[in-house]
PDB file of C-alpha atoms and ligand atoms in Angstrom:
ATOM      1  CA  MET A   1       4.463 -11.935  14.996  1.00 97.00           C
ATOM      2  CA  ILE A   2       4.138 -10.497  11.499  1.00 98.00           C
ATOM      3  CA  LYS A   3       4.716  -6.815  10.680  1.00 98.00           C
ATOM      4  CA  VAL A   4       1.610  -5.113   9.323  1.00 98.00           C
ATOM      5  CA  ALA A   5       1.531  -2.524   6.543  1.00 98.00           C
ATOM      6  CA  PRO A   6      -1.986  -1.145   5.979  1.00 98.00           C
ATOM      7  CA  SER A   7      -2.611  -0.146   2.357  1.00 98.00           C
ATOM      8  CA  ILE A   8      -4.072   3.335   1.979  1.00 98.00           C
ATOM      9  CA  LEU A   9      -5.674   2.252  -1.301  1.00 98.00           C
ATOM     10  CA  SER A  10      -8.719   1.317   0.783  1.00 98.00           C
ATOM     11  CA  ALA A  11      -8.544   4.382   3.072  1.00 98.00           C
ATOM     12  CA  ASP A  12     -10.930   7.335   2.935  1.00 97.00           C
ATOM     13  CA  PHE A  13      -9.167   9.912   0.780  1.00 96.00           C
ATOM     14  CA  ALA A  14     -11.229  12.741   2.200  1.00 97.00           C
ATOM     15  CA  ASN A  15      -9.784  11.775   5.606  1.00 98.00           C
ATOM     16  CA  LEU A  16      -6.388  10.412   4.682  1.00 98.00           C
ATOM     17  CA  GLN A  17      -4.467  11.989   7.558  1.00 98.00           C
ATOM     18  CA  ARG A  18      -6.969  10.567  10.058  1.00 98.00           C
ATOM     19  CA  ASP A  19      -6.739   7.095   8.517  1.00 98.00           C
ATOM     20  CA  VAL A  20      -2.935   7.159   8.495  1.00 98.00           C
ATOM     21  CA  GLN A  21      -2.694   8.320  12.097  1.00 98.00           C
ATOM     22  CA  MET A  22      -5.163   5.630  13.138  1.00 98.00           C
ATOM     23  CA  ALA A  23      -2.825   3.025  11.617  1.00 98.00           C
ATOM     24  CA  GLU A  24       0.175   4.478  13.406  1.00 98.00           C
ATOM     25  CA  ASN A  25      -1.608   4.603  16.771  1.00 98.00           C
ATOM     26  CA  ALA A  26      -2.880   1.049  16.282  1.00 98.00           C
ATOM     27  CA  GLY A  27       0.661  -0.314  16.023  1.00 98.00           C
ATOM     28  CA  ALA A  28       1.135  -0.619  12.268  1.00 98.00           C
ATOM     29  CA  ASP A  29       4.758  -1.151  11.241  1.00 98.00           C
ATOM     30  CA  ALA A  30       4.649   0.613   7.867  1.00 98.00           C
ATOM     31  CA  LEU A  31       2.248   2.323   5.510  1.00 98.00           C
ATOM     32  CA  HIS A  32       1.761   0.676   2.108  1.00 98.00           C
ATOM     33  CA  ILE A  33       1.279   3.105  -0.771  1.00 98.00           C
ATOM     34  CA  ASP A  34      -0.039   1.606  -4.031  1.00 98.00           C
ATOM     35  CA  VAL A  35       0.953   3.646  -7.072  1.00 98.00           C
ATOM     36  CA  MET A  36      -0.829   2.694 -10.332  1.00 98.00           C
ATOM     37  CA  ASP A  37      -0.431   4.115 -13.826  1.00 98.00           C
ATOM     38  CA  GLY A  38      -3.324   2.606 -15.798  1.00 98.00           C
ATOM     39  CA  GLN A  39      -0.758   0.809 -18.021  1.00 98.00           C
ATOM     40  CA  PHE A  40       1.031  -1.771 -15.912  1.00 98.00           C
ATOM     41  CA  VAL A  41      -2.256  -2.392 -14.113  1.00 98.00           C
ATOM     42  CA  PRO A  42      -5.787  -1.499 -15.251  1.00 98.00           C
ATOM     43  CA  ASN A  43      -6.351   1.139 -12.574  1.00 98.00           C
ATOM     44  CA  LEU A  44      -5.173   4.592 -11.522  1.00 98.00           C
ATOM     45  CA  SER A  45      -4.358   5.718  -7.996  1.00 98.00           C
ATOM     46  CA  PHE A  46      -1.952   8.467  -6.922  1.00 97.00           C
ATOM     47  CA  GLY A  47       1.683   9.512  -7.169  1.00 97.00           C
ATOM     48  CA  MET A  48       4.619  11.117  -5.422  1.00 98.00           C
ATOM     49  CA  SER A  49       2.747  14.211  -4.284  1.00 98.00           C
ATOM     50  CA  THR A  50       0.671  11.978  -1.999  1.00 98.00           C
ATOM     51  CA  VAL A  51       3.896  10.589  -0.519  1.00 98.00           C
ATOM     52  CA  ALA A  52       5.227  14.123  -0.012  1.00 98.00           C
ATOM     53  CA  ASP A  53       1.982  15.190   1.700  1.00 98.00           C
ATOM     54  CA  LEU A  54       2.014  12.171   4.031  1.00 98.00           C
ATOM     55  CA  ARG A  55       5.676  12.458   5.000  1.00 98.00           C
ATOM     56  CA  PRO A  56       5.230  15.218   7.601  1.00 98.00           C
ATOM     57  CA  VAL A  57       2.104  13.708   9.204  1.00 97.00           C
ATOM     58  CA  THR A  58       3.464  10.251  10.071  1.00 98.00           C
ATOM     59  CA  SER A  59       6.649   8.650  11.297  1.00 98.00           C
ATOM     60  CA  LEU A  60       5.617   5.302   9.822  1.00 98.00           C
ATOM     61  CA  MET A  61       7.902   3.824   7.223  1.00 98.00           C
ATOM     62  CA  LEU A  62       6.487   4.689   3.779  1.00 98.00           C
ATOM     63  CA  ASP A  63       6.509   1.523   1.661  1.00 98.00           C
ATOM     64  CA  CYS A  64       5.819   2.560  -1.962  1.00 98.00           C
ATOM     65  CA  HIS A  65       4.635  -0.217  -4.280  1.00 98.00           C
ATOM     66  CA  LEU A  66       5.078   1.055  -7.836  1.00 98.00           C
ATOM     67  CA  MET A  67       2.714  -0.627 -10.288  1.00 98.00           C
ATOM     68  CA  ILE A  68       3.939   1.454 -13.205  1.00 98.00           C
ATOM     69  CA  MET A  69       5.788   0.808 -16.469  1.00 98.00           C
ATOM     70  CA  ASP A  70       9.500   1.651 -16.515  1.00 98.00           C
ATOM     71  CA  PRO A  71       9.549   2.705 -12.860  1.00 98.00           C
ATOM     72  CA  GLU A  72      13.198   3.808 -13.092  1.00 98.00           C
ATOM     73  CA  ARG A  73      11.829   7.069 -14.567  1.00 98.00           C
ATOM     74  CA  PHE A  74      10.310   7.980 -11.196  1.00 98.00           C
ATOM     75  CA  VAL A  75      12.275   6.353  -8.380  1.00 98.00           C
ATOM     76  CA  GLY A  76      14.334   9.518  -7.769  1.00 98.00           C
ATOM     77  CA  GLN A  77      11.171  11.570  -7.306  1.00 98.00           C
ATOM     78  CA  PHE A  78       9.629   9.049  -4.913  1.00 98.00           C
ATOM     79  CA  ALA A  79      12.827   9.010  -2.865  1.00 98.00           C
ATOM     80  CA  LYS A  80      12.815  12.802  -2.737  1.00 98.00           C
ATOM     81  CA  ALA A  81       9.151  12.826  -1.695  1.00 98.00           C
ATOM     82  CA  GLY A  82      10.055  10.788   1.407  1.00 98.00           C
ATOM     83  CA  ALA A  83       9.700   7.105   0.513  1.00 98.00           C
ATOM     84  CA  ASP A  84      11.605   4.776   2.859  1.00 98.00           C
ATOM     85  CA  LEU A  85      11.242   1.743   0.607  1.00 98.00           C
ATOM     86  CA  ILE A  86      10.450   1.531  -3.100  1.00 99.00           C
ATOM     87  CA  GLY A  87       9.140  -1.652  -4.697  1.00 99.00           C
ATOM     88  CA  VAL A  88       9.398  -2.257  -8.447  1.00 98.00           C
ATOM     89  CA  HIS A  89       7.878  -5.135 -10.407  1.00 99.00           C
ATOM     90  CA  VAL A  90      10.252  -7.446 -12.233  1.00 98.00           C
ATOM     91  CA  GLU A  91       7.651  -7.471 -15.050  1.00 98.00           C
ATOM     92  CA  SER A  92       7.575  -3.678 -15.414  1.00 98.00           C
ATOM     93  CA  THR A  93      11.004  -2.910 -16.837  1.00 98.00           C
ATOM     94  CA  ARG A  94      13.682  -4.341 -19.145  1.00 97.00           C
ATOM     95  CA  HIS A  95      16.285  -3.206 -16.637  1.00 98.00           C
ATOM     96  CA  ILE A  96      15.201  -4.400 -13.222  1.00 98.00           C
ATOM     97  CA  TYR A  97      18.740  -4.636 -11.849  1.00 98.00           C
ATOM     98  CA  HIS A  98      19.378  -1.036 -12.828  1.00 98.00           C
ATOM     99  CA  ALA A  99      16.053   0.109 -11.354  1.00 98.00           C
ATOM    100  CA  LEU A 100      16.995  -1.492  -8.014  1.00 98.00           C
ATOM    101  CA  GLN A 101      20.467   0.070  -8.129  1.00 98.00           C
ATOM    102  CA  LEU A 102      18.886   3.494  -8.697  1.00 98.00           C
ATOM    103  CA  ILE A 103      16.696   2.995  -5.624  1.00 98.00           C
ATOM    104  CA  LYS A 104      19.685   2.055  -3.482  1.00 98.00           C
ATOM    105  CA  ASP A 105      21.725   4.954  -4.865  1.00 98.00           C
ATOM    106  CA  ALA A 106      18.903   7.264  -3.754  1.00 98.00           C
ATOM    107  CA  GLY A 107      19.429   6.020  -0.182  1.00 98.00           C
ATOM    108  CA  VAL A 108      16.146   4.118  -0.022  1.00 98.00           C
ATOM    109  CA  LYS A 109      15.434   0.442   0.684  1.00 98.00           C
ATOM    110  CA  ALA A 110      14.913  -1.551  -2.512  1.00 98.00           C
ATOM    111  CA  GLU A 111      12.221  -4.145  -3.096  1.00 99.00           C
ATOM    112  CA  VAL A 112      11.498  -6.380  -6.061  1.00 99.00           C
ATOM    113  CA  VAL A 113       7.878  -7.435  -6.624  1.00 99.00           C
ATOM    114  CA  VAL A 114       6.653 -10.585  -8.410  1.00 98.00           C
ATOM    115  CA  ASN A 115       3.210 -11.127  -9.884  1.00 98.00           C
ATOM    116  CA  PRO A 116       1.393 -14.426  -9.229  1.00 98.00           C
ATOM    117  CA  GLY A 117       2.305 -15.803 -12.673  1.00 98.00           C
ATOM    118  CA  THR A 118       5.989 -14.924 -12.456  1.00 98.00           C
ATOM    119  CA  PRO A 119       8.348 -17.676 -11.283  1.00 98.00           C
ATOM    120  CA  LEU A 120      10.963 -17.040  -8.605  1.00 98.00           C
ATOM    121  CA  SER A 121      13.675 -17.889 -11.151  1.00 98.00           C
ATOM    122  CA  MET A 122      13.027 -14.417 -12.631  1.00 98.00           C
ATOM    123  CA  ILE A 123      14.409 -12.768  -9.492  1.00 98.00           C
ATOM    124  CA  SER A 124      17.203 -15.132  -8.428  1.00 97.00           C
ATOM    125  CA  GLU A 125      19.974 -12.740  -9.562  1.00 97.00           C
ATOM    126  CA  LEU A 126      18.364  -9.892  -7.616  1.00 98.00           C
ATOM    127  CA  LEU A 127      18.111 -11.571  -4.230  1.00 98.00           C
ATOM    128  CA  PRO A 128      21.570 -10.537  -2.983  1.00 97.00           C
ATOM    129  CA  LEU A 129      20.740  -6.912  -3.823  1.00 97.00           C
ATOM    130  CA  VAL A 130      17.300  -6.325  -2.307  1.00 98.00           C
ATOM    131  CA  ASP A 131      16.069  -5.384   1.167  1.00 98.00           C
ATOM    132  CA  GLN A 132      12.618  -6.857   0.615  1.00 98.00           C
ATOM    133  CA  VAL A 133      10.806  -9.171  -1.807  1.00 99.00           C
ATOM    134  CA  LEU A 134       7.071  -8.718  -2.338  1.00 99.00           C
ATOM    135  CA  ILE A 135       5.130 -11.799  -3.368  1.00 99.00           C
ATOM    136  CA  MET A 136       1.801 -10.716  -4.863  1.00 99.00           C
ATOM    137  CA  THR A 137      -0.975 -12.930  -3.535  1.00 98.00           C
ATOM    138  CA  VAL A 138      -3.536 -11.439  -5.968  1.00 98.00           C
ATOM    139  CA  ASN A 139      -3.190 -10.038  -9.472  1.00 98.00           C
ATOM    140  CA  PRO A 140      -2.259  -6.388  -8.870  1.00 98.00           C
ATOM    141  CA  GLY A 141      -4.596  -3.501  -9.611  1.00 98.00           C
ATOM    142  CA  PHE A 142      -7.413  -3.612  -7.100  1.00 98.00           C
ATOM    143  CA  GLY A 143      -8.101  -4.021  -3.412  1.00 97.00           C
ATOM    144  CA  GLY A 144     -10.625  -6.495  -2.076  1.00 97.00           C
ATOM    145  CA  GLN A 145      -9.665  -9.525  -4.186  1.00 98.00           C
ATOM    146  CA  HIS A 146      -9.413 -13.156  -3.067  1.00 98.00           C
ATOM    147  CA  PHE A 147      -6.115 -14.538  -1.796  1.00 98.00           C
ATOM    148  CA  LEU A 148      -4.485 -17.015  -4.205  1.00 98.00           C
ATOM    149  CA  ASP A 149      -3.734 -20.108  -2.077  1.00 98.00           C
ATOM    150  CA  GLN A 150      -1.178 -21.342  -4.579  1.00 98.00           C
ATOM    151  CA  MET A 151       1.130 -18.501  -3.540  1.00 98.00           C
ATOM    152  CA  VAL A 152       1.811 -20.068  -0.125  1.00 98.00           C
ATOM    153  CA  ALA A 153       4.164 -22.610  -1.735  1.00 98.00           C
ATOM    154  CA  LYS A 154       5.939 -19.740  -3.526  1.00 98.00           C
ATOM    155  CA  ILE A 155       6.496 -17.916  -0.234  1.00 98.00           C
ATOM    156  CA  ALA A 156       7.913 -21.123   1.270  1.00 98.00           C
ATOM    157  CA  ALA A 157      10.210 -21.629  -1.730  1.00 98.00           C
ATOM    158  CA  LEU A 158      11.508 -18.067  -1.426  1.00 98.00           C
ATOM    159  CA  ASN A 159      12.072 -18.528   2.291  1.00 98.00           C
ATOM    160  CA  GLU A 160      14.003 -21.709   1.522  1.00 98.00           C
ATOM    161  CA  LEU A 161      16.320 -19.766  -0.830  1.00 98.00           C
ATOM    162  CA  LYS A 162      16.679 -17.068   1.810  1.00 98.00           C
ATOM    163  CA  GLN A 163      17.752 -19.552   4.481  1.00 98.00           C
ATOM    164  CA  GLN A 164      19.998 -21.509   2.114  1.00 98.00           C
ATOM    165  CA  HIS A 165      21.980 -18.441   1.065  1.00 98.00           C
ATOM    166  CA  GLY A 166      21.747 -16.490   4.304  1.00 98.00           C
ATOM    167  CA  TYR A 167      19.956 -13.574   2.670  1.00 98.00           C
ATOM    168  CA  ARG A 168      18.571 -10.914   4.985  1.00 96.00           C
ATOM    169  CA  PHE A 169      15.620  -9.556   2.946  1.00 98.00           C
ATOM    170  CA  GLU A 170      12.128  -9.276   4.375  1.00 98.00           C
ATOM    171  CA  ILE A 171       9.350 -11.241   2.649  1.00 98.00           C
ATOM    172  CA  GLU A 172       6.192  -9.197   2.144  1.00 99.00           C
ATOM    173  CA  VAL A 173       2.814 -10.469   0.962  1.00 98.00           C
ATOM    174  CA  ASP A 174       0.114  -8.332  -0.633  1.00 98.00           C
ATOM    175  CA  GLY A 175      -3.466  -9.074  -1.608  1.00 98.00           C
ATOM    176  CA  GLY A 176      -6.384 -10.804   0.085  1.00 98.00           C
ATOM    177  CA  ILE A 177      -4.733 -10.745   3.507  1.00 98.00           C
ATOM    178  CA  ASN A 178      -7.027 -11.292   6.494  1.00 98.00           C
ATOM    179  CA  ASP A 179      -6.742 -13.036   9.879  1.00 97.00           C
ATOM    180  CA  GLN A 180      -7.013 -16.455   8.167  1.00 98.00           C
ATOM    181  CA  THR A 181      -4.720 -16.030   5.148  1.00 98.00           C
ATOM    182  CA  VAL A 182      -2.052 -14.158   7.107  1.00 98.00           C
ATOM    183  CA  LYS A 183      -1.291 -17.232   9.188  1.00 98.00           C
ATOM    184  CA  ALA A 184      -0.469 -19.442   6.207  1.00 98.00           C
ATOM    185  CA  CYS A 185       1.797 -16.702   4.841  1.00 98.00           C
ATOM    186  CA  TYR A 186       3.558 -16.232   8.165  1.00 98.00           C
ATOM    187  CA  ASP A 187       4.066 -19.969   8.627  1.00 98.00           C
ATOM    188  CA  ALA A 188       5.576 -20.126   5.119  1.00 98.00           C
ATOM    189  CA  GLY A 189       8.082 -17.387   5.976  1.00 98.00           C
ATOM    190  CA  ALA A 190       6.422 -14.028   5.256  1.00 98.00           C
ATOM    191  CA  THR A 191       7.624 -11.284   7.617  1.00 98.00           C
ATOM    192  CA  VAL A 192       5.457  -8.337   6.472  1.00 98.00           C
ATOM    193  CA  ALA A 193       1.763  -8.389   5.520  1.00 98.00           C
ATOM    194  CA  VAL A 194      -0.022  -5.690   3.528  1.00 98.00           C
ATOM    195  CA  ALA A 195      -3.729  -5.338   4.289  1.00 98.00           C
ATOM    196  CA  GLY A 196      -6.096  -2.908   2.589  1.00 98.00           C
ATOM    197  CA  SER A 197      -9.765  -3.799   2.669  1.00 98.00           C
ATOM    198  CA  TYR A 198      -9.451  -6.048   5.731  1.00 98.00           C
ATOM    199  CA  VAL A 199      -8.301  -3.018   7.738  1.00 98.00           C
ATOM    200  CA  TYR A 200     -10.018  -0.039   6.178  1.00 98.00           C
ATOM    201  CA  ASP A 201     -13.367  -1.547   5.215  1.00 98.00           C
ATOM    202  CA  SER A 202     -13.913  -2.465   8.863  1.00 97.00           C
ATOM    203  CA  ALA A 203     -15.864  -0.551  11.501  1.00 96.00           C
ATOM    204  CA  ASP A 204     -12.858  -1.041  13.809  1.00 97.00           C
ATOM    205  CA  PRO A 205      -9.695  -0.788  11.675  1.00 98.00           C
ATOM    206  CA  ALA A 206      -7.361  -0.506  14.681  1.00 97.00           C
ATOM    207  CA  GLN A 207      -8.658  -3.837  15.995  1.00 98.00           C
ATOM    208  CA  ARG A 208      -8.072  -5.433  12.585  1.00 98.00           C
ATOM    209  CA  ILE A 209      -4.396  -4.440  12.687  1.00 98.00           C
ATOM    210  CA  GLN A 210      -4.116  -6.111  16.088  1.00 98.00           C
ATOM    211  CA  ASP A 211      -6.032  -9.175  14.814  1.00 98.00           C
ATOM    212  CA  LEU A 212      -3.388  -9.745  12.130  1.00 98.00           C
ATOM    213  CA  LYS A 213      -0.677  -9.640  14.768  1.00 98.00           C
ATOM    214  CA  VAL A 214      -2.531 -11.900  17.175  1.00 97.00           C
ATOM    215  CA  ALA A 215      -3.177 -14.439  14.378  1.00 98.00           C
ATOM    216  CA  THR A 216       0.586 -14.784  13.915  1.00 98.00           C
ATOM    217  CA  ASN A 217       1.620 -14.728  17.547  1.00 94.00           C
TER     218      ASN A 217
HETATM  219  C1  LIG B   1      -3.291  -4.544  -5.148  1.00 59.17           C
HETATM  220  C2  LIG B   1      -2.486  -3.736  -4.196  1.00 59.17           C
HETATM  221  C3  LIG B   1      -2.733  -4.039  -2.786  1.00 59.17           C
HETATM  222  C4  LIG B   1      -4.128  -3.773  -2.305  1.00 59.17           C
HETATM  223  C5  LIG B   1      -4.431  -4.867  -1.333  1.00 59.17           C
HETATM  224  O1  LIG B   1      -2.889  -4.239  -6.434  1.00 59.17           O
HETATM  225  O2  LIG B   1      -1.099  -3.916  -4.444  1.00 59.17           O
HETATM  226  O3  LIG B   1      -1.784  -3.417  -1.916  1.00 59.17           O
HETATM  227  O4  LIG B   1      -4.315  -2.541  -1.684  1.00 59.17           O
HETATM  228  O5  LIG B   1      -5.759  -4.795  -0.988  1.00 59.17           O
HETATM  229  P1  LIG B   1      -6.493  -5.950  -0.166  1.00 59.17           P
HETATM  230  O6  LIG B   1      -5.762  -6.091   1.123  1.00 59.17           O
HETATM  231  O7  LIG B   1      -7.877  -5.419  -0.016  1.00 59.17           O
HETATM  232  O8  LIG B   1      -6.409  -7.190  -1.009  1.00 59.17           O
HETATM  233 ZN1  LIG B   2       0.355  -3.144  -2.935  1.00 59.17          ZN
END
């Protein structure tokens, strides 16, 4: 059964606490927090103050996906705000190894993220260091996009490397996840699925969280 991390990007910001507590009560395993700077991706979202505000209202693991340039500038502040895991894009900094070291030094789980067009060879040196790898299954920036089927082979290739070397990292997928696409990801080796619009654009978001689990049972 896959772990589910609802993305608050598609939540109702006027009722964020309600939407987060719904996810927790429905059996979500983490909360996915999409941070965008309008530079790395063509959209803006929110920052560390949102993480700090959410920290006291949920015991869910806060999984912060930083879609920002030179994320090493901010990882300390996200850790202080209460992040449990911080994800940084390999494409977003000249010093990805250092960025991941900074995250670990802050006592937080470290994740490297790869865009659809980025080959796995770009992260091979980082695999012994990270707690989680996020394979983007859409181009980052917006919720509600279509799943890129080609990414299933990439997930399988990463899982192959993981097994070969005995790495322990989780494999997360993000973008276009629903009860159909989640199964292919899970079968290829994904262990955590992010879902935004599939959960929050539904009349019964709690059921949707369960549906993702049932689809991978
Ligand atoms: C996209 C974000 C995703 C987004 C996923 O840039 O990283 O986390 O919220 O949304 P859905 O599940 O609607 O594709
Ligand atoms: Zn995300």
